[in-house]
Amino acid sequence: MRPLTLDSFYKKEEPERSGEVEKPPGIEVERVEGYRESRRSIEDRRPSNLGSSIVLSVDYDGAEGCAYVKLYSLEDSRVYFWYDNTGHKPYCLTDMSIDEVKRIPEIASHKGLEGFEEVKLYDAVNDEEKVMTKIIAKDPLSIGGKPSGSIRDILQPRVWEANIKYHDCYMYDTGIIPCMPYRIVDGRLVPVEVDLTREAIGFIDSLKDVDEEERRLIERWLKRLEYPVPKMKHLVLDIEVSSPYPSRIPDPRRAEYPIVAVALVDSEGSKRILLLEKHDKPREDFRMEGVSVEFYKDEKLLLEEVFKAIDSYPVVVSFNGDDFDLRYLFHRAERLGFQKSDIPVTLSRDSASVRYGIHLDLYKFFFNRSIQVYAFKSRYYENTLEGVASALLGVGKITIDKPISDLSYRELAEYCLRDAELTYGLLSYEGWLTFNLMVVLSRVTGTILEDLCRQGVSGWIRNMLEREHRARGWLIPRREDLLKFKGGATTKAVIEGKKYRGGHVIKPEPGVHFQIAVLDFQSMYPSAMQRYNLSYETVRCSHEECRSNIIPGTAHWVCRRRKGVTSLLIGSLKDIRVRWYKSKAKDKSLPQSLRDWYSTVSESLKVLINASYGVFGAENFAFYCPPVAEATAAIGRYAIEETIKEARRLGLHVIYGDTDSLFIEKPDPDRVAKLIQWVRSNLLMDIDVDKVYRYTVFSMRKKNYIGVYEDGSVDVKGLTGKKRNTPEFLKTAFAEMTKLLGQVTNDREFEDVKRRIKDLVRKYYMKLKKKELTLEELAFKIMLGKPIEAYKKTTPQHLKAALLLKSIGKEVDVGDIISYVKVTGKIGVKPIELASLDEIDVAKYVDHLRTTFQPILEALDIDFNEAIGLSQLDFYGFSFA
DNA sequence: GCGGACTGCTTACCT
DNA sequence: ACAGGTAAGCAGTCCGCG
């Protein structure tokens, strides 16, 4: 490997000691009382010396023509700015020589051109050094972003690294890491050295099996993650707008209606509610416990007060402020005649930022799929404040049954305040879990918080990889080159339309099986990437000699000469997660707050590690490379298939498996130990007993089973009876059944429980027949997955119900859960608001009762018709009732 | 022009 | 905009039927 450097801008500073090193990580650093700073000019915020401060953000200042850093001082809790004085400028690269570029007239005469420089970079795709020309510009827009005439457009297609946002480019080159401590010393921005504890150093030394390169990475991660998250002052903001149309959200771009209430809730315990006093509605005298209720006669004054607040906090938080609150505030202020310079909000196409601090929009972060699934374990699924808050905090919005303009001042105040409190709750609950998650992800991937809460995992991982490329002096590959050199997939997917074959699912052995051990591969895909050296530059590398190093089940090979950068990054993150953070989180000798921090780090790393495979198969990922994703999945299949073969050789009875798990019946401990050892030495992966079931119930369906633990608790996987769209009465019935199953400890007890299950099914059948159920219990609740107009091919039932709702004037939106029941008649469905019990289509519901229980009844050898007490004659439509 | 077989769409789940 | 694999229900279409 040729370590080439791109260090023309990188001026390394001697790190300084912070003097606050032995503090335990994850705990607040300090707390400053009495916070209500007066407004300060920009000049007051540009000190030439500043003590330890946290990098909040990096941005480009058009007027100054350079990058600047927003810093949060740990000494006085204020925000300060540091403007670049290293002379760093925006640039892109081309493979043309300087002379060649100079001969392009549009470049030579370009107004934004600053100059040229020759650089040597390592091209990882071709494993060779490349001489490139750096085209330096006066400002980021000259590189790209103008509708026409940008340097990158002129150089097309011979241009590299031209789509990187300038603030990212600046951070990559200077090595600035967001959310880490820096200080200003005589005008220079200097990182504060983070010292590791003796224990952490000991941990690194104890890593005997990792090479020097990974050891350095692990040290890097530890330094970023052992440094505490300082307590910062947060302001949560929520606004209400009076609109004459009840269920329609006012258009923030037009901002036609007055802002009648603003709630400001902060991390220092202050709660304010600012109300607009209407001339036709006298103010009410009321108190709210612990809340400052303020009336304003003039909307302009109210906004000024809000702007003052926005200006005085380092972190401003909203729920959907990008698209609504801040956007509305901005346009409303404009409409009321504010000067632009007096509005502390800047809007871009899909975000809103604030002048001095940073603005975090929790809506986007909570709606991020990875965060939803891995960090919050799918505990919420609706993308609304109501949905997320009631699931995570157990408190929902205040329900109002009239338009905002009809509320009394008190009702309005309570309603608005609640929203802000819920948002604050989401940010701070469980020891500031949400904010800490963001900080960890920000530090590891080098993404500023403002971007982090708005981007998806592919953006975060892109940032991490691009930064690593710059640090190593590597050329960042272009998507189209990656695709051209690496090509597409070589396996055929099971699902039509997918790009390559994924995980392998083993057909289950139907029936009841006692004593089941579930063996799981530990992080199968990340391990595959780590152990098999998978990375975009190593899979299908350019060396002839590596072509024989075939990845089983594919036509791909992997490099023997170089260590893959992705393999290394993911591998090191996986190793510190498992060997440090996970075990620290479980360490009972540590104080709870510290364990919480370790577990937050562990969960954050999990998000990144788990997503690292998927992104390579995602078309929008900057390093999109299907062979990498395909090779990962192929190694996974190879691993599980070989493990099953070995298990069988050892005489173990495998009854089911899915992607990275194996279900083994009546396992002999010695043989299991042998299998685990075999996997370790032959596949270089870890597998262990993840859980043990007293028994499992399988039908012939994959991804559907019940597992009963030794203590009687029950896992239900995939079955209709636990899906969230299934009517409540079916879920209740199913839950009753699983409770019965939890009591069974052996074969004999099954006979009794089978009888009771039959009774149970019959009970619910009779309830249906007699219509002893409410509409609410009968409702299917299905999410509207796209806007109504987007359903072009079919009209599914939940859409029919939604259309009926719309026809009675109810607003229906993407993401709404539509509750409907099945009724007799042509359309067949009605939203519960419009239906009545006597039109329920009982036969349809009996069908659902049947299919809900079918998989289990099948396994227990119970006949549904017999269970509900139908004779054969009844079944064929005769009845003697 | 009717009805069953089939395909494709949609949602929610598993790993 | 991280991936692929599976189940279930329904909508809509195809195709055979003299």
PDB file of C-alpha atoms in Angstrom, chain A residues 240-252 254 256-257 324 328 402-405 806 809-813:
ATOM      1  CA  GLU A 240     -49.470  26.871  16.721  1.00  0.00           C
ATOM      2  CA  VAL A 241     -51.090  28.744  13.893  1.00  0.00           C
ATOM      3  CA  SER A 242     -54.695  29.819  13.836  1.00  0.00           C
ATOM      4  CA  SER A 243     -56.345  28.661  10.696  1.00  0.00           C
ATOM      5  CA  PRO A 244     -59.980  28.839   9.693  1.00  0.00           C
ATOM      6  CA  TYR A 245     -59.798  25.327   8.195  1.00  0.00           C
ATOM      7  CA  PRO A 246     -59.840  22.804  11.003  1.00  0.00           C
ATOM      8  CA  SER A 247     -58.082  19.748   9.635  1.00  0.00           C
ATOM      9  CA  ARG A 248     -55.793  21.438   7.148  1.00  0.00           C
ATOM     10  CA  ILE A 249     -52.191  22.262   7.945  1.00  0.00           C
ATOM     11  CA  PRO A 250     -51.405  25.886   7.051  1.00  0.00           C
ATOM     12  CA  ASP A 251     -48.898  26.340   4.249  1.00  0.00           C
ATOM     13  CA  PRO A 252     -45.617  27.511   5.804  1.00  0.00           C
ATOM     14  CA  ARG A 254     -47.431  31.407   2.515  1.00  0.00           C
ATOM     15  CA  GLU A 256     -51.093  33.589   5.845  1.00  0.00           C
ATOM     16  CA  TYR A 257     -52.419  33.074   9.350  1.00  0.00           C
ATOM     17  CA  PHE A 324     -43.165  23.541   9.485  1.00  0.00           C
ATOM     18  CA  TYR A 328     -43.526  29.183   9.124  1.00  0.00           C
ATOM     19  CA  LYS A 402     -62.201  21.908  17.476  1.00  0.00           C
ATOM     20  CA  PRO A 403     -60.025  24.070  15.276  1.00  0.00           C
ATOM     21  CA  ILE A 404     -57.093  25.901  16.882  1.00  0.00           C
ATOM     22  CA  SER A 405     -58.878  29.228  16.451  1.00  0.00           C
ATOM     23  CA  LYS A 806     -62.176  11.681   2.455  1.00  0.00           C
ATOM     24  CA  GLY A 809     -64.412  15.670   4.572  1.00  0.00           C
ATOM     25  CA  LYS A 810     -61.800  13.968   6.744  1.00  0.00           C
ATOM     26  CA  GLU A 811     -58.182  14.664   5.949  1.00  0.00           C
ATOM     27  CA  VAL A 812     -56.219  11.517   5.087  1.00  0.00           C
ATOM     28  CA  ASP A 813     -52.448  11.525   4.781  1.00  0.00           C
TER      29      ASP A 813
END
